[in-house]
Tab-separated table of C-alpha atoms and ligand atoms in Angstrom:
chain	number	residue	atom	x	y	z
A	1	UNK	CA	1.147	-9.689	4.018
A	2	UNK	CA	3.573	-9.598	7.377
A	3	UNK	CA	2.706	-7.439	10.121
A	4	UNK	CA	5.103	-4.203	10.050
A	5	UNK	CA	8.045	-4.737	12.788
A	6	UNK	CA	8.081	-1.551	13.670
A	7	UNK	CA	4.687	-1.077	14.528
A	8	UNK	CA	4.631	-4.568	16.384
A	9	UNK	CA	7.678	-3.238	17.801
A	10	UNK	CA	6.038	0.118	19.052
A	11	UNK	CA	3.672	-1.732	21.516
A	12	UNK	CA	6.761	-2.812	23.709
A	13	UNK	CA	8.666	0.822	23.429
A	14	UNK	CA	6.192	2.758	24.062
A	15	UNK	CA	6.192	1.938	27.817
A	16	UNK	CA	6.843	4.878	29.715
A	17	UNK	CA	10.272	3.617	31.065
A	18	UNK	CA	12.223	2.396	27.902
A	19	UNK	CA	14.396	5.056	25.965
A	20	UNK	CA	13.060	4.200	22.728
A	21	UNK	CA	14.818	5.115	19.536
A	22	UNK	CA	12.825	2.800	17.775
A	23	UNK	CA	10.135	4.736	15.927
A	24	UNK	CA	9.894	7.364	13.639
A	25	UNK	CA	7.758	10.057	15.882
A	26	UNK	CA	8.486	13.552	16.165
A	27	UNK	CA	8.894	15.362	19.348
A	28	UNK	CA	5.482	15.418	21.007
A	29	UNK	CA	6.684	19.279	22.640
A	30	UNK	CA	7.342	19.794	18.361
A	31	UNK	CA	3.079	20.087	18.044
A	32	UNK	CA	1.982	23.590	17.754
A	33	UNK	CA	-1.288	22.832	20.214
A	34	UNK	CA	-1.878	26.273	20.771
A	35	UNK	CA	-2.349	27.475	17.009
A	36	UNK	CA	-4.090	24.695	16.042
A	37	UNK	CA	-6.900	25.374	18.803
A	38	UNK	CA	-7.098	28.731	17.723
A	39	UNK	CA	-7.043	27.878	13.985
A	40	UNK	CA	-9.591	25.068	14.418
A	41	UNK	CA	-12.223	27.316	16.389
A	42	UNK	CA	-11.706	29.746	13.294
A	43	UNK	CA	-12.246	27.146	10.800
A	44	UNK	CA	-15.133	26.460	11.947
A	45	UNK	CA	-16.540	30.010	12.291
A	46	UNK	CA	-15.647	30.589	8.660
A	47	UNK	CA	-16.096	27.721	6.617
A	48	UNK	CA	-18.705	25.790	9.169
A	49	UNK	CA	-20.723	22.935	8.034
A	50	UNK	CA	-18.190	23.083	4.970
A	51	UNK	CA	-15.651	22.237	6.974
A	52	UNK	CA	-18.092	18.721	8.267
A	53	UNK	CA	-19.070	17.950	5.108
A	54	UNK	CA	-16.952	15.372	2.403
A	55	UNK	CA	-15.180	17.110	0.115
A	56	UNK	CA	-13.206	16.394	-2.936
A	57	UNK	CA	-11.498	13.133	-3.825
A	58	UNK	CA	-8.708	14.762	-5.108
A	59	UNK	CA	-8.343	17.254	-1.518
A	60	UNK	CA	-9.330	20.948	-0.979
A	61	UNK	CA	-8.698	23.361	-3.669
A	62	UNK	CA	-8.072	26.082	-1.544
A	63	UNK	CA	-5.293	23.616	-0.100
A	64	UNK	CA	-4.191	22.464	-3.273
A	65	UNK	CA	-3.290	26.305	-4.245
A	66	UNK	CA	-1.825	26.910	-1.331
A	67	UNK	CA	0.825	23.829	-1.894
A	68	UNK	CA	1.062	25.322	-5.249
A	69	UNK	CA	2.638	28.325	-4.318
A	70	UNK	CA	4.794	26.433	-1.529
A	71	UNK	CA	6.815	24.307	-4.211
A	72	UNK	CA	7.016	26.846	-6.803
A	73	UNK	CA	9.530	27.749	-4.430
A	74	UNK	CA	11.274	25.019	-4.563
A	75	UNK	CA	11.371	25.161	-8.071
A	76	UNK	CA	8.287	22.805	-8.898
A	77	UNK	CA	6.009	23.847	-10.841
A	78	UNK	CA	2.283	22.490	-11.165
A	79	UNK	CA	-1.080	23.082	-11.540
A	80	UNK	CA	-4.659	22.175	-9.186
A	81	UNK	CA	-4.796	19.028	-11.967
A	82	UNK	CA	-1.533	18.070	-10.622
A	83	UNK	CA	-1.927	17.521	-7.303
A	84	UNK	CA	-3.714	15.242	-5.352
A	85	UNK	CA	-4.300	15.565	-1.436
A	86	UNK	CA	-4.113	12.347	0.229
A	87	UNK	CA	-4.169	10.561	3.894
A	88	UNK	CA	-0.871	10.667	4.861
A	89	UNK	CA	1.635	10.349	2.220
A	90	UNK	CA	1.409	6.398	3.460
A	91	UNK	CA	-2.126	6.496	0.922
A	92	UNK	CA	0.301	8.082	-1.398
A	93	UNK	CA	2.755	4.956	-1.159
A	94	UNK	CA	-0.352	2.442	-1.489
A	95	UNK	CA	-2.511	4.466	-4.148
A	96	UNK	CA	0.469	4.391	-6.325
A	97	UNK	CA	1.093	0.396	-5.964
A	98	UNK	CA	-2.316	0.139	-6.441
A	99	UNK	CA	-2.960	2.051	-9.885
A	100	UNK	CA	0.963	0.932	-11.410
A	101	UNK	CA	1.796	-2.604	-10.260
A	102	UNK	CA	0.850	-5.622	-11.708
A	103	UNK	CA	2.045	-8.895	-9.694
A	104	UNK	CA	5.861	-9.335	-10.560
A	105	UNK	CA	6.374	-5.914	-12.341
A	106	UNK	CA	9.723	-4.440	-10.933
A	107	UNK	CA	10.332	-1.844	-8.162
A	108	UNK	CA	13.789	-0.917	-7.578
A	109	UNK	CA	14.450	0.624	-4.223
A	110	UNK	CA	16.806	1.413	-2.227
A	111	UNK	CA	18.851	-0.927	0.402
A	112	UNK	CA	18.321	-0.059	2.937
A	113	UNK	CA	14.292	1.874	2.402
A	114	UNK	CA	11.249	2.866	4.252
A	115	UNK	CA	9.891	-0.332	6.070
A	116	UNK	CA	6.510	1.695	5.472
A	117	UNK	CA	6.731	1.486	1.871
A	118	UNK	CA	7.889	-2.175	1.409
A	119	UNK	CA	4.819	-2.968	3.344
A	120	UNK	CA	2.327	-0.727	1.351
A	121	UNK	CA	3.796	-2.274	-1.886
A	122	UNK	CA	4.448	-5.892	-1.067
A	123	UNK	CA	0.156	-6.113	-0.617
A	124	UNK	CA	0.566	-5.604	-4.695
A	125	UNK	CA	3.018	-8.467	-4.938
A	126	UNK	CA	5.856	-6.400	-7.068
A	127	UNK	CA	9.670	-8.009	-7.944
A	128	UNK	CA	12.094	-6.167	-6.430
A	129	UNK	CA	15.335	-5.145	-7.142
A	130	UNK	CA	17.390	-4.156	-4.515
A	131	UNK	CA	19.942	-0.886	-5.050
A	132	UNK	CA	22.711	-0.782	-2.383
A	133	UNK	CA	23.461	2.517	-1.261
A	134	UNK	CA	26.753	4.385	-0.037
A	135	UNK	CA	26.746	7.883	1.895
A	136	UNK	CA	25.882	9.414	-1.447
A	137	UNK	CA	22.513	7.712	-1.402
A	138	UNK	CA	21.227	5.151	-3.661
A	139	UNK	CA	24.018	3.294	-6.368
A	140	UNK	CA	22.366	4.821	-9.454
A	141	UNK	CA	25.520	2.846	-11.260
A	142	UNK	CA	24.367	-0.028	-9.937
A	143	UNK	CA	20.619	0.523	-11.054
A	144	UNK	CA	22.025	1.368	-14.396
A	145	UNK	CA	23.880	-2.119	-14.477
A	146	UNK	CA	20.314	-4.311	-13.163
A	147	UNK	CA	18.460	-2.642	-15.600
A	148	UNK	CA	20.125	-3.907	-18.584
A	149	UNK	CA	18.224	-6.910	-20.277
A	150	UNK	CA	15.574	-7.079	-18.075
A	151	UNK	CA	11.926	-7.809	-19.832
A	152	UNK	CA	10.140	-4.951	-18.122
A	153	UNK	CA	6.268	-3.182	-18.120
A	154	UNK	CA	5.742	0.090	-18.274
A	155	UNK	CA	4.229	0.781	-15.332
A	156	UNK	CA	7.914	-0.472	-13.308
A	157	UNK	CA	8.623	2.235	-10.786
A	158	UNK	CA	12.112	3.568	-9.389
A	159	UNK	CA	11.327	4.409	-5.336
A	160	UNK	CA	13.156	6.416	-3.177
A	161	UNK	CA	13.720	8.416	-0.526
A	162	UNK	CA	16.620	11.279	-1.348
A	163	UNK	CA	16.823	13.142	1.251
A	164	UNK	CA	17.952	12.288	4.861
A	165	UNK	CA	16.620	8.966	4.040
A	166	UNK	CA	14.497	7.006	6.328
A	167	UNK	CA	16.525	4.924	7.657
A	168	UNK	CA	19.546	5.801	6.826
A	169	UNK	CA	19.757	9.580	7.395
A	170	UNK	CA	21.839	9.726	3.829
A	171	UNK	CA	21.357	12.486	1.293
A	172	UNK	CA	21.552	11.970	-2.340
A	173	UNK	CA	23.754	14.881	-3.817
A	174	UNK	CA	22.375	16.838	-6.738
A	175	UNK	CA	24.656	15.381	-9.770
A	176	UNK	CA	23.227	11.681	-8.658
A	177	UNK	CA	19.730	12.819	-9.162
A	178	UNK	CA	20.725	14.129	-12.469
A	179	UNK	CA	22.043	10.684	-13.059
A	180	UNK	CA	18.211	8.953	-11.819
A	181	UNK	CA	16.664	10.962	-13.720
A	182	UNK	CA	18.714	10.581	-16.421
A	183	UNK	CA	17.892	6.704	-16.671
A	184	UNK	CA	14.876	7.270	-15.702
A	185	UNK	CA	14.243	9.200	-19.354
A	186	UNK	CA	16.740	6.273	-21.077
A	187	UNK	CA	14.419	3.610	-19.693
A	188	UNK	CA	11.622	5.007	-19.611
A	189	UNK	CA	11.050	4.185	-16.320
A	190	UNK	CA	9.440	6.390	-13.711
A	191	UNK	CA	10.679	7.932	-10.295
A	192	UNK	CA	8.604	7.865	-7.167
A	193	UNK	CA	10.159	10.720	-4.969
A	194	UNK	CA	9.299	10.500	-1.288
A	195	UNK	CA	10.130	13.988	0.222
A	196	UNK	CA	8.860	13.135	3.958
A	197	UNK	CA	11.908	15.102	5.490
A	198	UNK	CA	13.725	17.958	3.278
A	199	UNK	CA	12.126	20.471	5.218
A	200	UNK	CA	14.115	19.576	8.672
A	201	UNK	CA	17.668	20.502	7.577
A	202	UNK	CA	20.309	21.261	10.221
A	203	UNK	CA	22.936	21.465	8.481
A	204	UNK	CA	24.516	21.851	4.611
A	205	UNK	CA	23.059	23.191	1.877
A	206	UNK	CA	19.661	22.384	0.235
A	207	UNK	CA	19.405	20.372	-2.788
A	208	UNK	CA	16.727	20.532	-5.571
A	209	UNK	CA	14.416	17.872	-5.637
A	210	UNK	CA	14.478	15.075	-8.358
A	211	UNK	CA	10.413	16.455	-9.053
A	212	UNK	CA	11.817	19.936	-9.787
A	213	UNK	CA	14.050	19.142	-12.655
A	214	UNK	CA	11.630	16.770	-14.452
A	215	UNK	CA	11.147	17.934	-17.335
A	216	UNK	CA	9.200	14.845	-19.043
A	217	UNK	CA	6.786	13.869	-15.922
A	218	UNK	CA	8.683	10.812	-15.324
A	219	UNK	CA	8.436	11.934	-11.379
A	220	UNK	CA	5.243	10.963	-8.931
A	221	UNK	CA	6.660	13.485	-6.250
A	222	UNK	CA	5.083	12.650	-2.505
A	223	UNK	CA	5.134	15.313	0.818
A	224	UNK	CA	4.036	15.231	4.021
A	225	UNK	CA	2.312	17.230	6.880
A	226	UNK	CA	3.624	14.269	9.391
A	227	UNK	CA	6.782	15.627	9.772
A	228	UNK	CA	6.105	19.360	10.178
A	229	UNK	CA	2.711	19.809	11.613
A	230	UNK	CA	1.058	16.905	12.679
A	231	UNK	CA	1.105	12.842	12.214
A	232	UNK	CA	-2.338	12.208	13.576
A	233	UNK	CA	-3.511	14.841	11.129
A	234	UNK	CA	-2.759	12.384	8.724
A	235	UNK	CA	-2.150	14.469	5.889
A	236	UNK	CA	-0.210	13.995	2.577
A	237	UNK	CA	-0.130	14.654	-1.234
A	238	UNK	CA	1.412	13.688	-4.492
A	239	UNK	CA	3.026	15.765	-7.170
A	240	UNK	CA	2.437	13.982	-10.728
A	241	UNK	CA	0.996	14.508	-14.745
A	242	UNK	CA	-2.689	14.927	-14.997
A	243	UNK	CA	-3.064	10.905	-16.020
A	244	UNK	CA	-1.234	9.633	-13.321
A	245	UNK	CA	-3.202	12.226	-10.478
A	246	UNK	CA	-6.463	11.314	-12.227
A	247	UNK	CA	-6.041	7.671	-11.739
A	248	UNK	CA	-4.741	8.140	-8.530
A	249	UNK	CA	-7.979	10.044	-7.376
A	250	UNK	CA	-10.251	6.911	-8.974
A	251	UNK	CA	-8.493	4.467	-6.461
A	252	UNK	CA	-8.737	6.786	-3.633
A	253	UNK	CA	-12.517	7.194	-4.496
A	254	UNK	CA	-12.384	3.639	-3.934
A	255	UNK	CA	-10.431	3.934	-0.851
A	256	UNK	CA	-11.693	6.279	1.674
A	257	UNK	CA	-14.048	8.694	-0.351
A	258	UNK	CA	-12.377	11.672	0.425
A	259	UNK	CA	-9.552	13.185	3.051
A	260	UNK	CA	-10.475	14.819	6.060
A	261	UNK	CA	-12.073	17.759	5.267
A	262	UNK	CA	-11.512	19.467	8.841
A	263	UNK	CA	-8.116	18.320	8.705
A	264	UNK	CA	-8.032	19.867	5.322
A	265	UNK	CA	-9.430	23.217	6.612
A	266	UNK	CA	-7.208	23.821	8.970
A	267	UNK	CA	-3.528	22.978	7.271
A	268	UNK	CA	-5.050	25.329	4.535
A	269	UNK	CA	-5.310	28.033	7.270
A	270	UNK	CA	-1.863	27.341	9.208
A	271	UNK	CA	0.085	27.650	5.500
A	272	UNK	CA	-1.797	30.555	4.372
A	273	UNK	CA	-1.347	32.473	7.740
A	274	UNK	CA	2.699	31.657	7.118
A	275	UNK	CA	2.697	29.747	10.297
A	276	UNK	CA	4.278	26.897	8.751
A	277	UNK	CA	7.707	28.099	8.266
A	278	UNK	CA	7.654	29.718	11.797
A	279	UNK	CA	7.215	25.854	13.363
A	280	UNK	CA	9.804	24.583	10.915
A	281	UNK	CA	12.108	26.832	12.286
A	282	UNK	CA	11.107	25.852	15.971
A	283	UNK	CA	11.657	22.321	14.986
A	284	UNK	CA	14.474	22.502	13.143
A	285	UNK	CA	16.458	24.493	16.554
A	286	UNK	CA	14.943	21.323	18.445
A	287	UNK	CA	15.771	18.527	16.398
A	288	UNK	CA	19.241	20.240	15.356
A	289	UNK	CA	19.977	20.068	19.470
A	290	UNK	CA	19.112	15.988	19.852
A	291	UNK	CA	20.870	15.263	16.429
A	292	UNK	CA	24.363	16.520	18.025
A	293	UNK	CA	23.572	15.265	21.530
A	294	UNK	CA	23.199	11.864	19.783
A	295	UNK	CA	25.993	11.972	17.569
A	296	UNK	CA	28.235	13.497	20.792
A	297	UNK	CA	27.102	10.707	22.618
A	298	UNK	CA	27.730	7.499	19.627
A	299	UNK	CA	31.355	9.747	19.556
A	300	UNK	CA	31.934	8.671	23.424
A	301	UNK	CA	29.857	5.785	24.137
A	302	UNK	CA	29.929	3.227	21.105
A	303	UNK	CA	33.174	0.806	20.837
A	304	UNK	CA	36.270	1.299	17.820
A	305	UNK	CA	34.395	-0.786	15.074
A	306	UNK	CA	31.398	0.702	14.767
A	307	UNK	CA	30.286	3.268	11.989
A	308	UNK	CA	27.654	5.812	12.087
A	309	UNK	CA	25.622	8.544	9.442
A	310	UNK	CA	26.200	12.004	10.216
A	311	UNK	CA	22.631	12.933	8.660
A	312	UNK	CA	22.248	16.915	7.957
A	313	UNK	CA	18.481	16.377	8.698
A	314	UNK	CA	15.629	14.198	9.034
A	315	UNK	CA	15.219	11.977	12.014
A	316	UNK	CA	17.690	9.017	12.035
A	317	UNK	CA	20.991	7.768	12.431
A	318	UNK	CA	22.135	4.675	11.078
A	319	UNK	CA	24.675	2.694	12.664
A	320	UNK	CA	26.776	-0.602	11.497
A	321	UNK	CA	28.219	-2.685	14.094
A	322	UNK	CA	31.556	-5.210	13.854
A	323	UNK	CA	29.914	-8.115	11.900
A	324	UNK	CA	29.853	-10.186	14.421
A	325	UNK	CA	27.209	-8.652	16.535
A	326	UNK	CA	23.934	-9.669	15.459
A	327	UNK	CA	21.243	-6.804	16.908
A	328	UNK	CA	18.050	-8.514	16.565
A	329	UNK	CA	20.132	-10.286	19.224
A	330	UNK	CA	21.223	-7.338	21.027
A	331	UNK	CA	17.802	-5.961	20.675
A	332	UNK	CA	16.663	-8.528	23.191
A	333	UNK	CA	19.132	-7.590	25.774
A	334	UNK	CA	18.748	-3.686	24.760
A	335	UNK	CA	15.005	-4.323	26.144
A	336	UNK	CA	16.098	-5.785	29.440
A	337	UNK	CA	18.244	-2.727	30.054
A	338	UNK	CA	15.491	-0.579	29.192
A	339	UNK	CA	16.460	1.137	25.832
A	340	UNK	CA	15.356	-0.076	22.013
A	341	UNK	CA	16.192	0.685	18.517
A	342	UNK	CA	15.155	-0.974	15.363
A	343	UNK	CA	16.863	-3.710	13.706
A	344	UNK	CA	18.423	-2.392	10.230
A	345	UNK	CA	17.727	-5.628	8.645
A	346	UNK	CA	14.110	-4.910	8.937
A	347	UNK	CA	14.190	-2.252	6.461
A	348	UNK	CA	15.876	-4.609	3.824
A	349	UNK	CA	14.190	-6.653	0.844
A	350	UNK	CA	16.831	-8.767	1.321
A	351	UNK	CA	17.206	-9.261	5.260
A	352	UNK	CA	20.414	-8.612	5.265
A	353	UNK	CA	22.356	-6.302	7.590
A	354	UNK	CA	22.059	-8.355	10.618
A	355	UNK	CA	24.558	-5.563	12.026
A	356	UNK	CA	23.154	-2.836	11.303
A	357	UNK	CA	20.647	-0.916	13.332
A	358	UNK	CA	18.518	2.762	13.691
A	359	UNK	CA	18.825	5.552	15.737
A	360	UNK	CA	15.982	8.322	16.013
A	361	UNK	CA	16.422	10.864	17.894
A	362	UNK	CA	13.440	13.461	17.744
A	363	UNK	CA	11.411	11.568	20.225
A	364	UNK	CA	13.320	11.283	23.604
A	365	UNK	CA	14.447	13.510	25.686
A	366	UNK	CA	17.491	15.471	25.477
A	367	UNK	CA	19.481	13.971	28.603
A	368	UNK	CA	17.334	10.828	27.872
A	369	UNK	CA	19.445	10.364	24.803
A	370	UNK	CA	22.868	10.057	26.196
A	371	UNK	CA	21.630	8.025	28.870
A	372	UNK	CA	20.243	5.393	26.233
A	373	UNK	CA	23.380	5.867	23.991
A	374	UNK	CA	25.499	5.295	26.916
A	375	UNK	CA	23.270	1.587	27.711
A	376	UNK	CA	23.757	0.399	23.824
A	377	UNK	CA	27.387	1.135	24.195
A	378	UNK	CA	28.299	-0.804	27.059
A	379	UNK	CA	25.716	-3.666	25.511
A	380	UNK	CA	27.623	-3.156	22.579
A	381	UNK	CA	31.280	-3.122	24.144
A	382	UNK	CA	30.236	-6.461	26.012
A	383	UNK	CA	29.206	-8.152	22.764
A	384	UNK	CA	32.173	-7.499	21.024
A	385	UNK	CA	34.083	-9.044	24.043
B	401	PLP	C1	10.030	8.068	4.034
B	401	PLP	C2	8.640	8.085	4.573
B	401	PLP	N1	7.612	8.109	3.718
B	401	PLP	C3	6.345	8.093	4.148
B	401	PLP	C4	6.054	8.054	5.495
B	401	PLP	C5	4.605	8.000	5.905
B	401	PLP	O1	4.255	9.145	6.603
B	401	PLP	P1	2.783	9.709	6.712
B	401	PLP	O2	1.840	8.675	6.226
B	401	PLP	O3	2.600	10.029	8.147
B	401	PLP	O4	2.750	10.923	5.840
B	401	PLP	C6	7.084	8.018	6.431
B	401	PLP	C7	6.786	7.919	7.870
B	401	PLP	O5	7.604	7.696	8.704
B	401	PLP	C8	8.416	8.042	5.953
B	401	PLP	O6	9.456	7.994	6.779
């Protein structure tokens, strides 16, 4: 086990006076502090000691329904067996290591992924198998090509992130997905969806989830609450066949007994009462407004020779730097000038992409983010000198 970088590298941005665009928070004005007090006081009114007591391993069922009816929308289409609730969808990442990987079984991700998941699985001891990655999201070419002749298990899992990836801000278009799932069926190998950030779209046109064309349950598909509502809620769930749910809810049992049932109560009252797609809207106008002032702001700050994303959603940016500049390097004098990012290679199996770095922008303030752009582009401009 290695200690995440991120989180090691939280401690140093979260001082008051850095501009960090080094984690992954949301907006602390996104938090809907008013509804949630009323909610709360409600919950607790009308399902009272219920609402104290444990509750289900596999999460609420008045919950459960409720995110029934909220992807049949999108086109997915399950039952209470199918769903399990979980803490954070970061359970969702370990639970599923935990029940499906045996030490060197493969996991073919994406390059760059979620440093979050790499962590959660690497505990498990999996192979990997890297799958570069153009603006079109993961190479599913390429995974076609690694796949061939390879002694796998059955229990070998495809993981990725589709939309506005974390960290790259890329979007897998819909004919690709066909493609995944396509080899997926071929292989018989199956898909681990994380859907963290489809819901904040600024731009473009939505595209159907990978979960809500699978036919054959090759898909474990896993949401959030993080992004939307609340982080420290910790609140999460997976999409998946009966089997998979059911074994998922055994190692959770052995995990943490249950999710918070409060918690629970009270995301089951803020979707029923519809208040859910009234903050999504809130955040999206937000988070729409810091995306362009940071993409304005790479336009007139960084150097000729760098490359950025141009994410329709989510909450990152990822840029790539002329090879030369190395920006664990330039991290170190980013710090001194008071402004921080994260090093891309950190969210590579390989630890490559000494070049590369990324950008979020839901967490700092709107002028803050030009004035932090502006710092890493005159860093930048005096590296390349
Ligand atoms: C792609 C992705 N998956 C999962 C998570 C974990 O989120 P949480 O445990 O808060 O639901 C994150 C958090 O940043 C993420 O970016």
């Amino acid at each position: 086990m290695k200690a995440s970088e991120i989180r090691e590298l939280l401690k140093i941005t979260q001082q008051p006076e850095i501009i960090s665009f080094g984690g992954g928070m949301p907006s602390p004005d996104s938090f809907p502090v008013k509804i949630i007090d009323k909610i709360s006081r409600n919950v607790l009114k009308k399902h009272g000691p219920q609402s104290l007591q444990y509750s289900p391993t596999e999460g609420l069922k008045e919950l459960r329904e409720e995110i029934i009816k909220r992807v049949g929308k999108m086109g997915i289409k399950c039952n209470l067996d199918n769903i399990i609730i979980t803490s954070g969808s970061q359970q969702a990442l370990d639970l599923t290591a935990k029940i499906f990987l045996n030490p060197n079984d493969y996991v073919f991700l994406e390059l760059p992924t979620y440093l979050g998941a790499i962590v959660a699985f690497n505990a498990y001891q999996p192979n990997y198998i890297p799958i570069h990655m153009d603006d079109e999201g993961m190479l599913t070419n390429e995974l076609e090509e690694k796949l061939k002749g390879l002694n796998r298990s059955k229990t070998d899992f495809v993981y990725t992130v589709p939309t506005f990836q974390n960290p790259s801000g890329v979007t897998m278009p819909l004919e690709r997905r066909k493609h995944l799932l396509e080899i997926a069926e071929e292989q018989d190998l199956f898909i681990l969806e994380d859907d963290a950030y489809s819901d904040l779209r600024y731009s473009g046109k939505s595209i159907k989830s990978i979960k809500s064309m699978d036919k054959n349950n090759r898909v474990m598909y896993i949401h959030t609450f993080s992004k939307t509502l609340s982080p420290g809620f910790r609140l999460g769930y997976v999409i998946g066949d009966e089997e998979r749910v059911r074994k998922m809810t055994i190692a959770k049992q052995g995990a943490d007994l249950c999710t918070n049932t409060f918690v629970q109560y009270i995301a089951y009252e803020y979707l029923k009462s519809g208040s859910i797609d009234k903050q999504v809207v809130k955040i999206i106008k937000m988070y729409k407004r810091k995306r362009d002032i940071m993409l304005k702001s790479l336009e007139k700050y960084f150097p000729k020779g760098c490359e950025w994303t141009k994410p329709d959603g989510g909450m990152f940016i990822w840029a790539t730097l002329p090879s030369n500049i190395d920006t664990r390097e330039l991290f170190d004098d980013a710090i001194k000038e008071k402004v921080a990012f994260v090093n891309g290679s950190a969210f590579r199996v390989d630890g490559k992409g000494h070049n590369t770095m990324r950008l979020n922008f839901t967490n700092t303030d709107d002028k803050r983010i030009e004035v932090g752009i502006k710092r890493l582009g005159r860093l930048i401009n005096k590296k390349m000198k």
